Amino acid sequence: MSLFVIDDHPLVREWLGNLLRLQPDLDVCGEAGDPTVALAALNAHPPDIAVVDLSLKQGSCLDLIKALRLHSPGVRILVLSMHEDISDIERAFRAGALGYVMKRESTGQIVGAIRQVHAGKLYA
């Protein structure tokens, strides 16, 4: 399955991309640090899943999720965040995310969340 990683921290994008590339069934097809660049890339070549950081320095993650749902409805969205507040989780799901996973989780749990979201199931 193809994945696109959106996080405003280059180190996190690199780390996550490298870990996901170790999985034989996952292909990281792109990455971006801000919503505008991400949306243009995702609309041009929609992946199966977008892994999106909740806190982006430029723009809103929730607006990005809503735009993706409108312009690329086949892309499933997993939010990756350091925020554990239930209201953040609820807002992400209301915007159209299928999953919400904490950055403190193990690689195995993040990969499990990706697979669950890919299967069309909710993950939280």
Tab-separated table of C-alpha atoms in Angstrom:
chain	number	residue	atom	x	y	z
A	1	MET	CA	0.000	0.000	0.000
A	2	SER	CA	1.215	3.502	-0.744
A	3	LEU	CA	1.716	6.070	2.012
A	4	PHE	CA	2.311	9.803	2.087
A	5	VAL	CA	3.758	11.330	5.280
A	6	ILE	CA	2.914	14.894	6.332
A	7	ASP	CA	4.797	16.333	9.300
A	8	ASP	CA	6.457	19.706	9.766
A	9	HIS	CA	9.541	18.136	11.379
A	10	PRO	CA	11.976	16.758	8.764
A	11	LEU	CA	13.463	14.337	11.295
A	12	VAL	CA	10.053	12.803	12.042
A	13	ARG	CA	9.274	12.450	8.313
A	14	GLU	CA	12.658	10.802	7.745
A	15	TRP	CA	12.377	8.531	10.793
A	16	LEU	CA	8.856	7.428	10.021
A	17	GLY	CA	9.515	6.978	6.308
A	18	ASN	CA	12.586	4.829	6.969
A	19	LEU	CA	10.748	2.658	9.500
A	20	LEU	CA	7.773	2.171	7.222
A	21	ARG	CA	9.975	1.270	4.249
A	22	LEU	CA	11.179	-1.748	6.257
A	23	GLN	CA	7.713	-3.267	5.890
A	24	PRO	CA	7.459	-5.327	2.687
A	25	ASP	CA	3.863	-4.259	1.998
A	26	LEU	CA	4.325	-0.512	2.592
A	27	ASP	CA	5.631	2.000	0.068
A	28	VAL	CA	6.282	5.588	1.173
A	29	CYS	CA	5.575	7.435	-2.060
A	30	GLY	CA	6.102	10.963	-0.759
A	31	GLU	CA	6.286	13.411	2.080
A	32	ALA	CA	5.622	17.060	2.819
A	33	GLY	CA	6.129	19.525	5.629
A	34	ASP	CA	3.167	21.816	5.044
A	35	PRO	CA	-0.467	21.359	4.001
A	36	THR	CA	-0.298	23.316	0.733
A	37	VAL	CA	2.535	21.221	-0.694
A	38	ALA	CA	0.921	18.060	0.648
A	39	LEU	CA	-2.481	18.780	-0.863
A	40	ALA	CA	-1.010	19.499	-4.306
A	41	ALA	CA	1.023	16.260	-4.231
A	42	LEU	CA	-1.827	14.168	-2.865
A	43	ASN	CA	-4.310	15.456	-5.440
A	44	ALA	CA	-1.848	14.786	-8.279
A	45	HIS	CA	-0.990	11.235	-7.160
A	46	PRO	CA	-3.329	10.011	-4.406
A	47	PRO	CA	-1.803	7.345	-2.151
A	48	ASP	CA	-3.768	4.741	-0.262
A	49	ILE	CA	-3.062	6.425	3.082
A	50	ALA	CA	-1.949	9.846	4.277
A	51	VAL	CA	-0.236	9.878	7.671
A	52	VAL	CA	-0.769	13.417	8.966
A	53	ASP	CA	0.689	15.192	12.004
A	54	LEU	CA	-2.033	16.956	13.991
A	55	SER	CA	0.143	20.013	14.733
A	56	LEU	CA	1.481	21.651	11.608
A	57	LYS	CA	3.282	24.999	11.798
A	58	GLN	CA	1.820	26.241	8.526
A	59	GLY	CA	-1.887	25.683	8.105
A	60	SER	CA	-4.347	23.403	9.788
A	61	CYS	CA	-4.237	19.629	9.838
A	62	LEU	CA	-8.017	19.550	10.184
A	63	ASP	CA	-8.483	21.775	7.128
A	64	LEU	CA	-6.071	19.529	5.225
A	65	ILE	CA	-8.078	16.441	6.199
A	66	LYS	CA	-11.333	18.090	5.091
A	67	ALA	CA	-9.787	19.127	1.758
A	68	LEU	CA	-8.474	15.609	1.194
A	69	ARG	CA	-11.886	14.118	1.909
A	70	LEU	CA	-13.374	16.509	-0.660
A	71	HIS	CA	-10.765	16.286	-3.442
A	72	SER	CA	-9.302	12.792	-2.912
A	73	PRO	CA	-12.005	10.796	-1.108
A	74	GLY	CA	-10.222	7.481	-1.702
A	75	VAL	CA	-7.267	8.503	0.467
A	76	ARG	CA	-7.626	7.144	3.987
A	77	ILE	CA	-6.206	9.346	6.728
A	78	LEU	CA	-4.307	8.404	9.878
A	79	VAL	CA	-3.430	11.211	12.275
A	80	LEU	CA	-0.122	10.879	14.104
A	81	SER	CA	0.113	13.132	17.150
A	82	MET	CA	1.718	13.851	20.490
A	83	HIS	CA	-1.610	15.262	21.774
A	84	GLU	CA	-3.733	12.958	23.922
A	85	ASP	CA	-6.625	15.342	24.501
A	86	ILE	CA	-9.913	13.624	23.658
A	87	SER	CA	-11.188	16.788	21.954
A	88	ASP	CA	-8.256	16.645	19.482
A	89	ILE	CA	-9.072	13.031	18.709
A	90	GLU	CA	-12.774	13.801	18.220
A	91	ARG	CA	-12.012	16.770	15.941
A	92	ALA	CA	-9.712	14.619	13.793
A	93	PHE	CA	-12.402	11.960	13.358
A	94	ARG	CA	-15.097	14.559	12.645
A	95	ALA	CA	-12.841	16.076	9.965
A	96	GLY	CA	-12.610	12.680	8.250
A	97	ALA	CA	-9.648	10.776	9.710
A	98	LEU	CA	-10.091	7.022	10.152
A	99	GLY	CA	-7.350	6.697	12.732
A	100	TYR	CA	-5.483	8.543	15.467
A	101	VAL	CA	-2.232	7.195	16.882
A	102	MET	CA	0.210	8.699	19.349
A	103	LYS	CA	3.822	9.429	18.379
A	104	ARG	CA	4.945	7.704	21.563
A	105	GLU	CA	3.642	4.349	20.298
A	106	SER	CA	5.946	1.644	18.989
A	107	THR	CA	6.618	1.201	15.302
A	108	GLY	CA	4.595	-2.014	15.427
A	109	GLN	CA	1.556	-0.167	16.755
A	110	ILE	CA	1.870	2.562	14.124
A	111	VAL	CA	2.154	-0.060	11.369
A	112	GLY	CA	-0.863	-1.847	12.867
A	113	ALA	CA	-2.825	1.412	12.816
A	114	ILE	CA	-1.886	1.959	9.161
A	115	ARG	CA	-3.056	-1.531	8.226
A	116	GLN	CA	-6.304	-1.148	10.146
A	117	VAL	CA	-7.062	2.210	8.507
A	118	HIS	CA	-6.192	0.716	5.116
A	119	ALA	CA	-8.784	-1.975	5.781
A	120	GLY	CA	-11.358	0.782	6.331
A	121	LYS	CA	-11.556	0.310	10.092
A	122	LEU	CA	-11.308	2.998	12.746
A	123	TYR	CA	-8.201	3.121	14.914
A	124	ALA	CA	-7.845	5.074	18.148
